[in-house]
Short mmCIF file of C-alpha atoms in Angstrom, two decimals:
data_model
loop_
_atom_site.label_atom_id
_atom_site.label_comp_id
_atom_site.label_asym_id
_atom_site.label_seq_id
_atom_site.Cartn_x
_atom_site.Cartn_y
_atom_site.Cartn_z
CA MET R 24 -20.90 -1.38 30.85
CA SER R 25 -19.73 0.94 28.09
CA PRO R 26 -22.34 3.32 26.67
CA VAL R 27 -21.31 2.19 23.18
CA ALA R 28 -20.97 -1.36 21.82
CA ALA R 29 -18.54 -2.17 19.00
CA VAL R 30 -19.75 -4.59 16.32
CA THR R 31 -17.90 -5.94 13.30
CA ASP R 32 -18.03 -8.93 10.96
CA THR R 33 -15.92 -12.04 10.58
CA THR R 34 -13.85 -10.68 7.66
CA GLY R 35 -11.55 -8.71 9.98
CA TYR R 36 -10.24 -12.08 11.23
CA LEU R 37 -9.58 -10.81 14.71
CA PRO R 38 -8.12 -13.43 17.07
CA ALA R 39 -10.58 -14.75 19.65
CA ASP R 40 -8.67 -13.23 22.56
CA VAL R 41 -8.71 -9.77 20.93
CA VAL R 42 -12.48 -10.07 20.40
CA ARG R 43 -13.01 -11.16 24.00
CA ASP R 44 -10.68 -8.68 25.67
CA ASN R 45 -12.15 -5.74 23.76
CA SER R 46 -15.82 -6.78 24.06
CA ILE R 47 -16.32 -6.84 20.28
CA HIS R 48 -19.53 -8.35 18.90
CA ILE R 49 -19.19 -10.38 15.68
CA VAL R 50 -21.66 -11.01 12.86
CA SER R 51 -20.74 -13.83 10.50
CA LEU R 52 -20.67 -13.93 6.71
CA TYR R 53 -21.43 -17.18 4.85
CA VAL R 54 -19.72 -19.61 2.50
CA ASN R 55 -21.90 -21.47 -0.02
CA PHE R 56 -20.61 -24.77 -1.37
CA GLY R 57 -22.13 -25.20 -4.82
CA GLY R 58 -25.70 -25.40 -3.59
CA GLU R 59 -24.85 -28.44 -1.48
CA ARG R 60 -24.45 -26.63 1.82
CA THR R 61 -24.10 -23.17 3.35
CA GLU R 62 -21.96 -22.56 6.41
CA ARG R 63 -21.40 -19.57 8.67
CA GLU R 64 -17.79 -18.49 8.39
CA ALA R 65 -17.65 -18.29 12.18
CA ASP R 66 -18.39 -22.03 12.35
CA ILE R 67 -15.55 -23.03 10.00
CA THR R 68 -12.65 -23.61 12.35
CA ASP R 69 -10.49 -26.06 10.35
CA TYR R 70 -8.97 -23.71 7.79
CA GLY R 71 -6.53 -26.36 6.56
CA ARG R 72 -9.38 -28.63 5.57
CA PHE R 73 -11.26 -25.78 3.91
CA PHE R 74 -8.32 -24.64 1.77
CA GLU R 75 -7.50 -28.21 0.79
CA GLU R 76 -11.09 -28.54 -0.45
CA LEU R 77 -10.68 -25.20 -2.25
CA ARG R 78 -7.55 -26.40 -4.04
CA ARG R 79 -9.37 -29.50 -5.31
CA SER R 80 -12.60 -27.79 -6.26
CA GLU R 81 -13.49 -27.31 -9.91
CA GLN R 82 -16.17 -24.81 -8.89
CA LEU R 83 -15.25 -22.23 -6.30
CA PRO R 84 -17.54 -21.78 -3.32
CA THR R 85 -19.40 -18.49 -3.28
CA THR R 86 -19.69 -16.11 -0.36
CA SER R 87 -22.57 -14.05 0.95
CA GLN R 88 -23.20 -11.27 3.44
CA PRO R 89 -24.97 -11.79 6.75
CA ALA R 90 -28.75 -11.84 6.65
CA VAL R 91 -30.55 -8.77 7.97
CA GLY R 92 -31.87 -11.00 10.74
CA ASP R 93 -28.31 -11.86 11.78
CA PHE R 94 -27.63 -8.19 12.41
CA ILE R 95 -30.93 -7.70 14.22
CA GLY R 96 -30.03 -10.63 16.46
CA VAL R 97 -26.85 -8.83 17.54
CA TYR R 98 -28.14 -5.25 17.57
CA GLU R 99 -31.44 -5.68 19.39
CA PRO R 100 -30.10 -6.97 22.73
CA LEU R 101 -27.48 -4.22 22.80
CA LEU R 102 -30.07 -1.53 22.09
CA THR R 103 -32.33 -3.01 24.77
CA GLN R 104 -29.47 -2.43 27.23
CA ASP R 105 -29.51 1.26 26.19
CA GLN R 106 -26.18 0.99 24.42
CA ASP R 107 -25.43 2.89 21.24
CA ILE R 108 -23.75 0.81 18.53
CA VAL R 109 -20.81 1.51 16.23
CA SER R 110 -20.75 -1.19 13.56
CA VAL R 111 -17.58 -1.45 11.41
CA HIS R 112 -17.65 -3.57 8.25
CA ILE R 113 -15.83 -4.82 5.19
CA SER R 114 -15.80 -2.44 2.24
CA GLY R 115 -19.11 -1.95 0.49
CA GLY R 116 -17.13 -2.30 -2.74
CA LEU R 117 -16.43 -5.94 -1.87
CA SER R 118 -19.56 -7.03 -0.01
CA GLY R 119 -23.16 -6.10 0.71
CA THR R 120 -22.51 -6.54 4.44
CA VAL R 121 -22.79 -2.86 5.34
CA ASP R 122 -26.05 -2.63 3.36
CA ALA R 123 -27.49 -5.55 5.32
CA ALA R 124 -26.44 -3.79 8.52
CA ARG R 125 -28.18 -0.62 7.35
CA GLN R 126 -31.38 -2.53 6.62
CA ALA R 127 -31.25 -4.06 10.08
CA ALA R 128 -30.88 -0.65 11.70
CA GLN R 129 -33.86 0.62 9.68
CA ALA R 130 -35.91 -2.40 10.74
CA LEU R 131 -35.17 -1.52 14.37
CA GLU R 132 -36.35 2.08 14.10
CA GLY R 133 -38.56 2.73 17.10
CA LYS R 134 -36.57 0.14 19.02
CA GLY R 135 -33.34 2.14 19.05
CA GLY R 136 -32.22 1.52 15.47
CA GLU R 137 -31.47 5.21 15.10
CA ARG R 138 -28.63 4.64 17.61
CA VAL R 139 -26.81 2.28 15.24
CA HIS R 140 -23.88 4.07 13.58
CA LEU R 141 -22.48 2.28 10.52
CA PHE R 142 -18.91 2.61 9.30
CA ASP R 143 -17.90 1.29 5.89
CA SER R 144 -14.20 0.54 6.40
CA GLU R 145 -13.55 0.72 2.63
CA THR R 146 -10.95 -1.97 3.25
CA GLY R 147 -10.91 -5.60 4.34
CA ALA R 148 -9.22 -8.27 6.43
CA GLY R 149 -6.72 -6.75 8.86
CA GLY R 150 -7.69 -3.23 7.84
CA THR R 151 -11.27 -3.81 8.93
CA GLY R 152 -10.02 -5.59 12.04
CA ILE R 153 -7.80 -2.66 13.03
CA LEU R 154 -10.68 -0.21 12.66
CA ALA R 155 -12.99 -2.44 14.71
CA LEU R 156 -10.32 -2.44 17.40
CA VAL R 157 -10.10 1.37 17.23
CA ALA R 158 -13.86 1.55 17.81
CA ALA R 159 -13.84 -1.00 20.62
CA ARG R 160 -11.02 0.65 22.57
CA ALA R 161 -12.63 4.08 22.23
CA ALA R 162 -15.91 2.59 23.47
CA GLN R 163 -14.16 1.12 26.50
CA ARG R 164 -12.75 4.57 27.30
CA GLY R 165 -16.29 5.95 27.32
CA GLU R 166 -16.26 7.92 24.08
CA SER R 167 -19.64 8.65 22.49
CA ALA R 168 -20.73 7.04 19.23
CA GLU R 169 -20.25 10.36 17.43
CA GLN R 170 -16.72 10.71 18.81
CA ILE R 171 -15.90 7.15 17.78
CA MET R 172 -17.18 7.70 14.24
CA GLU R 173 -14.98 10.78 13.96
CA ARG R 174 -12.03 8.79 15.28
CA LEU R 175 -12.71 6.05 12.71
CA ARG R 176 -12.70 8.54 9.85
CA GLY R 177 -9.29 9.80 10.92
CA ALA R 178 -7.91 6.31 11.47
CA ARG R 179 -9.14 5.13 8.07
CA ALA R 180 -7.40 8.03 6.36
CA ASP R 181 -4.12 6.99 8.02
CA LEU R 182 -4.54 3.23 7.46
CA LYS R 183 -2.58 1.29 4.86
CA ILE R 184 -2.43 -2.46 4.31
CA TRP R 185 -0.91 -4.66 1.60
CA PHE R 186 -1.30 -8.30 0.57
CA ALA R 187 0.98 -10.47 -1.55
CA ILE R 188 -0.81 -13.42 -3.15
CA ASP R 189 0.43 -16.41 -5.10
CA THR R 190 -1.84 -16.00 -8.11
CA LEU R 191 -4.64 -13.91 -9.58
CA GLU R 192 -6.49 -17.07 -10.57
CA TYR R 193 -8.87 -17.14 -7.60
CA LEU R 194 -9.74 -13.46 -7.99
CA ARG R 195 -10.38 -14.05 -11.69
CA ARG R 196 -12.53 -17.13 -11.13
CA GLY R 197 -14.48 -15.41 -8.38
CA GLY R 198 -15.11 -12.28 -10.43
CA ARG R 199 -13.37 -9.99 -7.93
CA ILE R 200 -10.36 -9.17 -10.09
CA GLY R 201 -11.18 -5.46 -10.40
CA ALA R 202 -8.41 -3.21 -11.69
CA ALA R 203 -5.91 -6.08 -11.53
CA SER R 204 -7.57 -7.57 -14.64
CA ALA R 205 -4.92 -5.78 -16.71
CA TRP R 206 -2.42 -8.27 -15.33
CA ILE R 207 -4.30 -11.34 -16.60
CA GLY R 208 -2.62 -12.96 -19.57
CA SER R 209 0.84 -11.76 -18.67
CA THR R 210 3.48 -14.12 -19.99
CA LEU R 211 5.41 -13.67 -16.76
CA LYS R 212 4.80 -15.80 -13.71
CA ILE R 213 4.04 -13.04 -11.23
CA LYS R 214 3.28 -12.60 -7.57
CA PRO R 215 0.71 -9.81 -7.33
CA ILE R 216 0.70 -7.30 -4.47
CA LEU R 217 -2.67 -5.74 -3.77
CA THR R 218 -4.36 -3.38 -1.37
CA VAL R 219 -8.01 -2.60 -0.70
CA GLU R 220 -9.18 0.94 -1.37
CA ARG R 221 -12.88 0.20 -1.54
CA GLU R 222 -12.09 -2.53 -4.12
CA MET R 223 -9.16 -4.87 -4.69
CA THR R 224 -6.50 -2.53 -6.06
CA PRO R 225 -3.24 -3.64 -7.70
CA VAL R 226 -0.03 -2.16 -6.32
CA GLU R 227 2.80 -3.98 -8.05
CA ARG R 228 4.00 -7.28 -9.47
CA VAL R 229 7.08 -9.20 -8.40
CA ARG R 230 8.62 -12.38 -9.80
CA THR R 231 9.21 -14.57 -6.75
CA SER R 232 7.80 -15.38 -3.34
CA LYS R 233 11.08 -14.24 -1.77
CA ARG R 234 10.76 -10.84 -3.42
CA ALA R 235 7.09 -10.60 -2.36
CA PHE R 236 8.17 -11.25 1.23
CA GLU R 237 10.85 -8.57 1.09
CA ARG R 238 8.32 -6.09 -0.30
CA MET R 239 6.12 -6.74 2.73
CA VAL R 240 9.13 -5.88 4.89
CA ASP R 241 9.66 -2.72 2.84
CA TYR R 242 6.03 -1.70 3.36
CA ALA R 243 6.44 -2.23 7.10
CA LYS R 244 9.46 0.09 7.01
CA GLN R 245 7.33 2.68 5.20
CA ARG R 246 4.67 2.45 7.90
CA HIS R 247 7.29 2.88 10.63
CA SER R 248 8.77 5.90 8.86
CA SER R 249 5.27 7.40 8.76
CA GLY R 250 4.78 6.86 12.50
CA ALA R 251 2.23 4.10 11.88
CA ASP R 252 3.61 1.77 14.53
CA ALA R 253 0.37 -0.07 15.39
CA TRP R 254 0.68 -2.99 13.01
CA VAL R 255 -0.69 -6.39 12.05
CA VAL R 256 0.38 -9.41 10.04
CA GLN R 257 -2.03 -11.80 8.32
CA HIS R 258 -1.64 -14.88 6.16
CA ILE R 259 -3.46 -17.78 4.50
CA GLN R 260 -1.92 -21.20 5.09
CA SER R 261 1.54 -19.64 5.46
CA PRO R 262 2.26 -19.76 9.20
CA ASP R 263 6.03 -19.99 8.82
CA GLN R 264 6.23 -16.95 6.55
CA ALA R 265 3.87 -15.06 8.85
CA ALA R 266 6.07 -15.89 11.84
CA GLU R 267 9.17 -14.72 9.97
CA LEU R 268 7.45 -11.52 8.86
CA THR R 269 6.25 -10.89 12.41
CA ALA R 270 9.81 -11.25 13.70
CA ARG R 271 11.14 -8.85 11.07
CA CYS R 272 8.37 -6.34 11.78
CA THR R 273 8.97 -6.51 15.52
CA GLU R 274 12.56 -5.42 14.85
CA ILE R 275 11.37 -2.60 12.58
CA PHE R 276 8.65 -1.22 14.83
CA GLY R 277 10.31 -1.97 18.15
CA THR R 278 7.01 -3.30 19.49
CA GLY R 279 4.79 -6.32 19.05
CA PRO R 280 1.79 -6.49 16.71
CA LEU R 281 -1.80 -5.57 17.51
CA PHE R 282 -2.53 -9.09 16.30
CA VAL R 283 -1.37 -11.81 13.92
CA SER R 284 -4.06 -13.97 12.36
CA GLU R 285 -5.03 -16.21 9.49
CA ILE R 286 -7.51 -14.95 6.94
CA GLY R 287 -10.42 -17.35 6.65
CA PRO R 288 -12.78 -18.76 4.03
CA VAL R 289 -14.81 -15.72 2.93
CA LEU R 290 -11.83 -13.72 1.72
CA GLY R 291 -9.69 -16.81 1.16
CA VAL R 292 -12.09 -18.03 -1.56
CA HIS R 293 -11.18 -14.95 -3.58
CA THR R 294 -7.41 -14.84 -2.99
CA GLY R 295 -6.49 -18.50 -2.54
CA PRO R 296 -3.88 -19.90 -0.15
CA GLY R 297 -0.41 -18.40 0.10
CA LEU R 298 -1.38 -14.84 1.02
CA LEU R 299 0.88 -12.74 3.24
CA GLY R 300 -0.09 -9.27 4.42
CA VAL R 301 1.05 -6.38 6.59
CA GLY R 302 -0.35 -3.00 7.52
CA GLY R 303 -1.00 -0.54 10.27
CA ILE R 304 -1.98 2.89 11.58
CA PRO R 305 -0.48 5.51 13.90
CA PRO R 306 -1.00 4.25 17.46
CA HIS R 307 -2.64 7.45 18.70
CA TRP R 308 -5.89 6.35 17.02
CA LEU R 309 -6.03 3.48 19.51
CA ASP R 310 -5.21 5.58 22.59
#
């Protein structure tokens, strides 16, 4: 058993086999459906049904961070086994998840809570997932929690990820529009390209889905030129585009992806269907 356990949350959207093979522990966020019901994101497996409901909904579902007790339920057994914990989470600028994790660690003081090391990824989706994978692989190699935290800081500085979305409407309705609010009201029909640097951050606007796709390819080429050949592709309800982007990226990088996955309900509520994303880091952070 590794002396350090890697924990993350559902918003990295790591494939199940990646989670299993790297011994990553997952804490789920929640989706709240207009006061009628609340579901753990981890329990929502039919994304097609969810996004169809989202398209029809007059009132968007809301999302919420894990409860402190959810974190305690994951942390306490690991601490009891004398493992240290490195817990990597979605940006604190987007969610209170890392704060809930901090409260859980404080609640476990005297029971090992001081051995919980929290890392705010200051990104989301595949970016958070990549960093969780960095932590997990370092833990499997026997690195200490302090060494892993230092590795994460370096990896985060070298990480870049971009997302093309169909519309800003979901971000506007959900109140997560951030700096992209300047684009609201444009007379042009645009396809926004965003990144996450603590908050949703606008990068550029393009006119068509085809151009948005080609910009994702261009960003992959930029990553390859920078030596960032450990890469991922993510999408929302766009499996064909994701497959095409994966094929193009495989040609660019000369190697397969760390993972390809679909972004789920918690982030999907805020971006809507039709998202396509790519990003990566230099592979030495995973070695």
